[in-house]
Amino acid sequence: MSARTIRPRPLTAEAFRAFGEVIEPDNCTEIRLINNGTTTRFHDIAPVDVSGGGGHALISIFRGKPFALPFRVEMLERHPLGSQAFMPLEGRPYLVVVAPDAGGRPGEPAAFLASGSQGVSYARGTWHHPLIALDERSDFLVVDRGGSGSNLAEFLLDEPVLVEG
Ligand SMILES: NC(=O)N[C@@H](O)C(=O)O
Ligand code: NI
């Protein structure tokens, strides 16, 4: 099946706002000097929204196998009960693919190239592609929701989308 192509944009807080937050010091509005001035706290950069359905927060490490561009997007998923945040631990760029909701299914996908010092937090219910590490196997710290209830909805796209390099 042929696929339409999209080009990734650089990840910025403004461009990503409809989908969640970008986790980086520049995107923090409350900066605190703590520990007797030896540490700067970039406070509350993104909400941890995990209480849906009596959930609780999980901290995990995802070890992502690498993909190359162009990347073929055939499905998207979302977590209706909680947010999901990814922070790269090895300083490598990665690909973020999201889409607005269009009546309970993904709308037009958008791709962002995240730098190795940018994290993302998908707001609860945001359509996104599962982790897409690039170039080399990469570890990510992940904060998301644990607990009962179904927190994963997957959607197979009618037409795949090719994210070009
Ligand atoms: N399934 C799982 O925990 N991972 C996905 O949600 C993902 O976004 O990578
Ligand atoms: Ni996910």
PDB file of C-alpha atoms and ligand atoms in Angstrom:
ATOM      1  CA  MET A   1       0.000   0.000   0.000  1.00  0.00           C
ATOM      2  CA  SER A   2       1.350   3.467  -0.875  1.00  0.00           C
ATOM      3  CA  ALA A   3       1.923   5.855   1.981  1.00  0.00           C
ATOM      4  CA  ARG A   4       1.796   9.619   2.194  1.00  0.00           C
ATOM      5  CA  THR A   5       4.933  11.169   3.586  1.00  0.00           C
ATOM      6  CA  ILE A   6       5.451  13.740   6.330  1.00  0.00           C
ATOM      7  CA  ARG A   7       8.614  15.460   7.459  1.00  0.00           C
ATOM      8  CA  PRO A   8       9.509  15.729  11.160  1.00  0.00           C
ATOM      9  CA  ARG A   9       9.652  19.198  12.678  1.00  0.00           C
ATOM     10  CA  PRO A  10      12.024  20.187  15.466  1.00  0.00           C
ATOM     11  CA  LEU A  11      10.353  19.592  18.842  1.00  0.00           C
ATOM     12  CA  THR A  12       9.337  22.817  20.585  1.00  0.00           C
ATOM     13  CA  ALA A  13       7.028  23.396  23.542  1.00  0.00           C
ATOM     14  CA  GLU A  14       4.785  25.596  21.409  1.00  0.00           C
ATOM     15  CA  ALA A  15       4.444  23.169  18.539  1.00  0.00           C
ATOM     16  CA  PHE A  16       3.811  20.252  20.927  1.00  0.00           C
ATOM     17  CA  ARG A  17       1.393  22.047  23.280  1.00  0.00           C
ATOM     18  CA  ALA A  18      -1.745  20.412  21.900  1.00  0.00           C
ATOM     19  CA  PHE A  19      -0.264  16.971  22.668  1.00  0.00           C
ATOM     20  CA  GLY A  20       1.423  17.529  26.024  1.00  0.00           C
ATOM     21  CA  GLU A  21       4.603  19.032  27.375  1.00  0.00           C
ATOM     22  CA  VAL A  22       8.255  19.130  26.354  1.00  0.00           C
ATOM     23  CA  ILE A  23      10.464  18.314  29.331  1.00  0.00           C
ATOM     24  CA  GLU A  24      13.472  20.615  29.208  1.00  0.00           C
ATOM     25  CA  PRO A  25      14.815  23.388  31.430  1.00  0.00           C
ATOM     26  CA  ASP A  26      13.917  26.114  28.917  1.00  0.00           C
ATOM     27  CA  ASN A  27      10.279  25.057  29.200  1.00  0.00           C
ATOM     28  CA  CYS A  28      10.086  25.610  32.947  1.00  0.00           C
ATOM     29  CA  THR A  29       8.259  28.574  34.477  1.00  0.00           C
ATOM     30  CA  GLU A  30       9.215  27.883  38.089  1.00  0.00           C
ATOM     31  CA  ILE A  31      12.948  27.665  38.709  1.00  0.00           C
ATOM     32  CA  ARG A  32      14.111  27.244  42.306  1.00  0.00           C
ATOM     33  CA  LEU A  33      17.609  27.428  43.793  1.00  0.00           C
ATOM     34  CA  ILE A  34      17.725  24.649  46.398  1.00  0.00           C
ATOM     35  CA  ASN A  35      20.194  22.642  48.491  1.00  0.00           C
ATOM     36  CA  ASN A  36      21.906  25.745  49.825  1.00  0.00           C
ATOM     37  CA  GLY A  37      22.319  27.131  46.302  1.00  0.00           C
ATOM     38  CA  THR A  38      24.102  24.077  44.915  1.00  0.00           C
ATOM     39  CA  THR A  39      21.164  22.785  42.877  1.00  0.00           C
ATOM     40  CA  THR A  40      18.710  24.391  40.507  1.00  0.00           C
ATOM     41  CA  ARG A  41      15.257  22.799  40.538  1.00  0.00           C
ATOM     42  CA  PHE A  42      13.252  23.149  37.335  1.00  0.00           C
ATOM     43  CA  HIS A  43       9.996  22.624  39.141  1.00  0.00           C
ATOM     44  CA  ASP A  44       6.791  21.000  37.846  1.00  0.00           C
ATOM     45  CA  ILE A  45       7.615  21.048  34.136  1.00  0.00           C
ATOM     46  CA  ALA A  46       4.890  18.557  33.286  1.00  0.00           C
ATOM     47  CA  PRO A  47       1.938  17.133  35.208  1.00  0.00           C
ATOM     48  CA  VAL A  48       1.884  13.447  36.152  1.00  0.00           C
ATOM     49  CA  ASP A  49      -1.740  12.606  35.442  1.00  0.00           C
ATOM     50  CA  VAL A  50      -2.118   9.016  36.675  1.00  0.00           C
ATOM     51  CA  SER A  51      -5.017   9.049  39.118  1.00  0.00           C
ATOM     52  CA  GLY A  52      -7.604   8.038  36.501  1.00  0.00           C
ATOM     53  CA  GLY A  53      -9.511   4.969  37.674  1.00  0.00           C
ATOM     54  CA  GLY A  54      -7.564   4.831  40.944  1.00  0.00           C
ATOM     55  CA  GLY A  55      -4.207   4.578  39.219  1.00  0.00           C
ATOM     56  CA  HIS A  56      -0.757   5.196  40.619  1.00  0.00           C
ATOM     57  CA  ALA A  57       2.543   6.425  39.173  1.00  0.00           C
ATOM     58  CA  LEU A  58       5.099   4.042  37.706  1.00  0.00           C
ATOM     59  CA  ILE A  59       8.748   4.794  37.003  1.00  0.00           C
ATOM     60  CA  SER A  60      10.235   2.439  34.396  1.00  0.00           C
ATOM     61  CA  ILE A  61      13.121   2.297  31.972  1.00  0.00           C
ATOM     62  CA  PHE A  62      12.319   1.537  28.340  1.00  0.00           C
ATOM     63  CA  ARG A  63      15.247   0.141  26.335  1.00  0.00           C
ATOM     64  CA  GLY A  64      14.278   0.996  22.755  1.00  0.00           C
ATOM     65  CA  LYS A  65      15.649  -0.867  19.763  1.00  0.00           C
ATOM     66  CA  PRO A  66      16.779   1.584  17.069  1.00  0.00           C
ATOM     67  CA  PHE A  67      14.823   2.461  13.947  1.00  0.00           C
ATOM     68  CA  ALA A  68      15.994   4.376  10.904  1.00  0.00           C
ATOM     69  CA  LEU A  69      14.282   7.052   8.848  1.00  0.00           C
ATOM     70  CA  PRO A  70      12.156   6.911   6.821  1.00  0.00           C
ATOM     71  CA  PHE A  71       9.876   5.376   9.445  1.00  0.00           C
ATOM     72  CA  ARG A  72       6.545   3.816   8.461  1.00  0.00           C
ATOM     73  CA  VAL A  73       3.729   4.651  10.857  1.00  0.00           C
ATOM     74  CA  GLU A  74       1.038   2.005  10.618  1.00  0.00           C
ATOM     75  CA  MET A  75      -0.637   2.407  14.027  1.00  0.00           C
ATOM     76  CA  LEU A  76      -1.062   4.857  16.873  1.00  0.00           C
ATOM     77  CA  GLU A  77      -2.101   4.297  20.478  1.00  0.00           C
ATOM     78  CA  ARG A  78      -3.340   6.271  23.414  1.00  0.00           C
ATOM     79  CA  HIS A  79      -3.685   5.888  27.181  1.00  0.00           C
ATOM     80  CA  PRO A  80      -7.156   7.008  28.277  1.00  0.00           C
ATOM     81  CA  LEU A  81      -6.406   6.792  31.997  1.00  0.00           C
ATOM     82  CA  GLY A  82      -3.107   8.593  32.298  1.00  0.00           C
ATOM     83  CA  SER A  83      -0.264  10.648  30.910  1.00  0.00           C
ATOM     84  CA  GLN A  84       2.999   9.068  29.748  1.00  0.00           C
ATOM     85  CA  ALA A  85       6.380  10.790  29.915  1.00  0.00           C
ATOM     86  CA  PHE A  86       9.658   9.795  28.236  1.00  0.00           C
ATOM     87  CA  MET A  87      13.085  11.227  29.097  1.00  0.00           C
ATOM     88  CA  PRO A  88      16.105  10.068  27.069  1.00  0.00           C
ATOM     89  CA  LEU A  89      18.967   8.822  29.246  1.00  0.00           C
ATOM     90  CA  GLU A  90      21.683   8.564  26.641  1.00  0.00           C
ATOM     91  CA  GLY A  91      21.516  11.906  24.863  1.00  0.00           C
ATOM     92  CA  ARG A  92      20.399  10.627  21.483  1.00  0.00           C
ATOM     93  CA  PRO A  93      17.667  12.124  19.318  1.00  0.00           C
ATOM     94  CA  TYR A  94      14.440  10.169  18.871  1.00  0.00           C
ATOM     95  CA  LEU A  95      11.256  10.430  16.850  1.00  0.00           C
ATOM     96  CA  VAL A  96       7.900  11.480  18.265  1.00  0.00           C
ATOM     97  CA  VAL A  97       4.727  10.884  16.267  1.00  0.00           C
ATOM     98  CA  VAL A  98       1.395  12.165  17.572  1.00  0.00           C
ATOM     99  CA  ALA A  99      -2.039  12.998  16.216  1.00  0.00           C
ATOM    100  CA  PRO A 100      -5.054  14.994  17.353  1.00  0.00           C
ATOM    101  CA  ASP A 101      -8.210  13.099  18.190  1.00  0.00           C
ATOM    102  CA  ALA A 102     -10.822  13.132  15.452  1.00  0.00           C
ATOM    103  CA  GLY A 103     -14.020  11.651  16.804  1.00  0.00           C
ATOM    104  CA  GLY A 104     -12.359   8.846  18.732  1.00  0.00           C
ATOM    105  CA  ARG A 105      -9.738   8.053  16.093  1.00  0.00           C
ATOM    106  CA  PRO A 106      -6.418   9.719  15.205  1.00  0.00           C
ATOM    107  CA  GLY A 107      -6.494  12.760  12.951  1.00  0.00           C
ATOM    108  CA  GLU A 108      -3.581  13.840  10.766  1.00  0.00           C
ATOM    109  CA  PRO A 109      -0.308  12.596  12.309  1.00  0.00           C
ATOM    110  CA  ALA A 110       2.501  15.040  13.111  1.00  0.00           C
ATOM    111  CA  ALA A 111       6.146  14.074  13.574  1.00  0.00           C
ATOM    112  CA  PHE A 112       8.757  15.771  15.726  1.00  0.00           C
ATOM    113  CA  LEU A 113      12.475  15.141  16.030  1.00  0.00           C
ATOM    114  CA  ALA A 114      13.340  15.354  19.732  1.00  0.00           C
ATOM    115  CA  SER A 115      16.884  16.146  20.769  1.00  0.00           C
ATOM    116  CA  GLY A 116      18.670  13.902  23.240  1.00  0.00           C
ATOM    117  CA  SER A 117      18.072  16.446  25.997  1.00  0.00           C
ATOM    118  CA  GLN A 118      14.349  16.845  25.466  1.00  0.00           C
ATOM    119  CA  GLY A 119      11.714  14.689  27.106  1.00  0.00           C
ATOM    120  CA  VAL A 120       8.043  14.537  26.188  1.00  0.00           C
ATOM    121  CA  SER A 121       4.968  14.006  28.286  1.00  0.00           C
ATOM    122  CA  TYR A 122       1.923  12.827  26.340  1.00  0.00           C
ATOM    123  CA  ALA A 123      -1.214  14.224  27.926  1.00  0.00           C
ATOM    124  CA  ARG A 124      -3.811  11.647  28.940  1.00  0.00           C
ATOM    125  CA  GLY A 125      -5.577  10.301  25.845  1.00  0.00           C
ATOM    126  CA  THR A 126      -3.095  11.731  23.331  1.00  0.00           C
ATOM    127  CA  TRP A 127      -2.635   9.630  20.206  1.00  0.00           C
ATOM    128  CA  HIS A 128       1.046   8.720  19.813  1.00  0.00           C
ATOM    129  CA  HIS A 129       3.277   6.073  18.331  1.00  0.00           C
ATOM    130  CA  PRO A 130       5.103   3.771  20.773  1.00  0.00           C
ATOM    131  CA  LEU A 131       8.717   4.651  21.472  1.00  0.00           C
ATOM    132  CA  ILE A 132      10.808   5.268  18.344  1.00  0.00           C
ATOM    133  CA  ALA A 133      14.495   5.299  19.234  1.00  0.00           C
ATOM    134  CA  LEU A 134      16.857   6.242  16.418  1.00  0.00           C
ATOM    135  CA  ASP A 135      20.382   5.170  15.391  1.00  0.00           C
ATOM    136  CA  GLU A 136      21.319   3.063  18.455  1.00  0.00           C
ATOM    137  CA  ARG A 137      19.585   1.151  21.214  1.00  0.00           C
ATOM    138  CA  SER A 138      18.551   3.806  23.739  1.00  0.00           C
ATOM    139  CA  ASP A 139      17.275   3.865  27.292  1.00  0.00           C
ATOM    140  CA  PHE A 140      14.475   6.196  28.403  1.00  0.00           C
ATOM    141  CA  LEU A 141      13.079   6.942  31.834  1.00  0.00           C
ATOM    142  CA  VAL A 142       9.296   6.589  31.612  1.00  0.00           C
ATOM    143  CA  VAL A 143       6.710   7.869  34.063  1.00  0.00           C
ATOM    144  CA  ASP A 144       3.194   6.616  33.405  1.00  0.00           C
ATOM    145  CA  ARG A 145       0.148   5.047  35.054  1.00  0.00           C
ATOM    146  CA  GLY A 146      -0.199   1.698  36.731  1.00  0.00           C
ATOM    147  CA  GLY A 147      -3.337   0.169  38.126  1.00  0.00           C
ATOM    148  CA  SER A 148      -6.506  -1.567  37.066  1.00  0.00           C
ATOM    149  CA  GLY A 149      -8.557  -0.716  34.026  1.00  0.00           C
ATOM    150  CA  SER A 150      -7.706  -0.653  30.361  1.00  0.00           C
ATOM    151  CA  ASN A 151      -5.152   2.058  29.732  1.00  0.00           C
ATOM    152  CA  LEU A 152      -4.209   1.216  26.167  1.00  0.00           C
ATOM    153  CA  ALA A 153      -6.199   1.827  22.998  1.00  0.00           C
ATOM    154  CA  GLU A 154      -4.529   1.066  19.653  1.00  0.00           C
ATOM    155  CA  PHE A 155      -5.650   2.206  16.206  1.00  0.00           C
ATOM    156  CA  LEU A 156      -4.508   0.791  12.850  1.00  0.00           C
ATOM    157  CA  LEU A 157      -4.256   3.624  10.344  1.00  0.00           C
ATOM    158  CA  ASP A 158      -6.328   3.282   7.185  1.00  0.00           C
ATOM    159  CA  GLU A 159      -3.287   4.472   5.254  1.00  0.00           C
ATOM    160  CA  PRO A 160       0.288   4.231   6.592  1.00  0.00           C
ATOM    161  CA  VAL A 161       2.289   7.451   6.907  1.00  0.00           C
ATOM    162  CA  LEU A 162       5.987   7.592   6.040  1.00  0.00           C
ATOM    163  CA  VAL A 163       8.101   9.898   8.196  1.00  0.00           C
ATOM    164  CA  GLU A 164      10.994  10.877   5.999  1.00  0.00           C
ATOM    165  CA  GLY A 165      14.503  11.763   7.027  1.00  0.00           C
TER     166      GLY A 165
HETATM  167  N1  LIG B   1       3.226  -0.210  25.947  1.00  0.00           N
HETATM  168  C1  LIG B   1       4.004   0.647  26.543  1.00  0.00           C
HETATM  169  O1  LIG B   1       4.179   0.599  27.742  1.00  0.00           O
HETATM  170  N2  LIG B   1       4.646   1.576  25.749  1.00  0.00           N
HETATM  171  C2  LIG B   1       3.899   2.466  24.919  1.00  0.00           C
HETATM  172  O2  LIG B   1       2.825   2.997  25.685  1.00  0.00           O
HETATM  173  C3  LIG B   1       4.748   3.575  24.386  1.00  0.00           C
HETATM  174  O3  LIG B   1       4.224   4.706  24.207  1.00  0.00           O
HETATM  175  O4  LIG B   1       5.932   3.294  24.085  1.00  0.00           O
HETATM  176 NI    NI B   2       2.342   4.894  25.018  1.00  0.00          NI
END
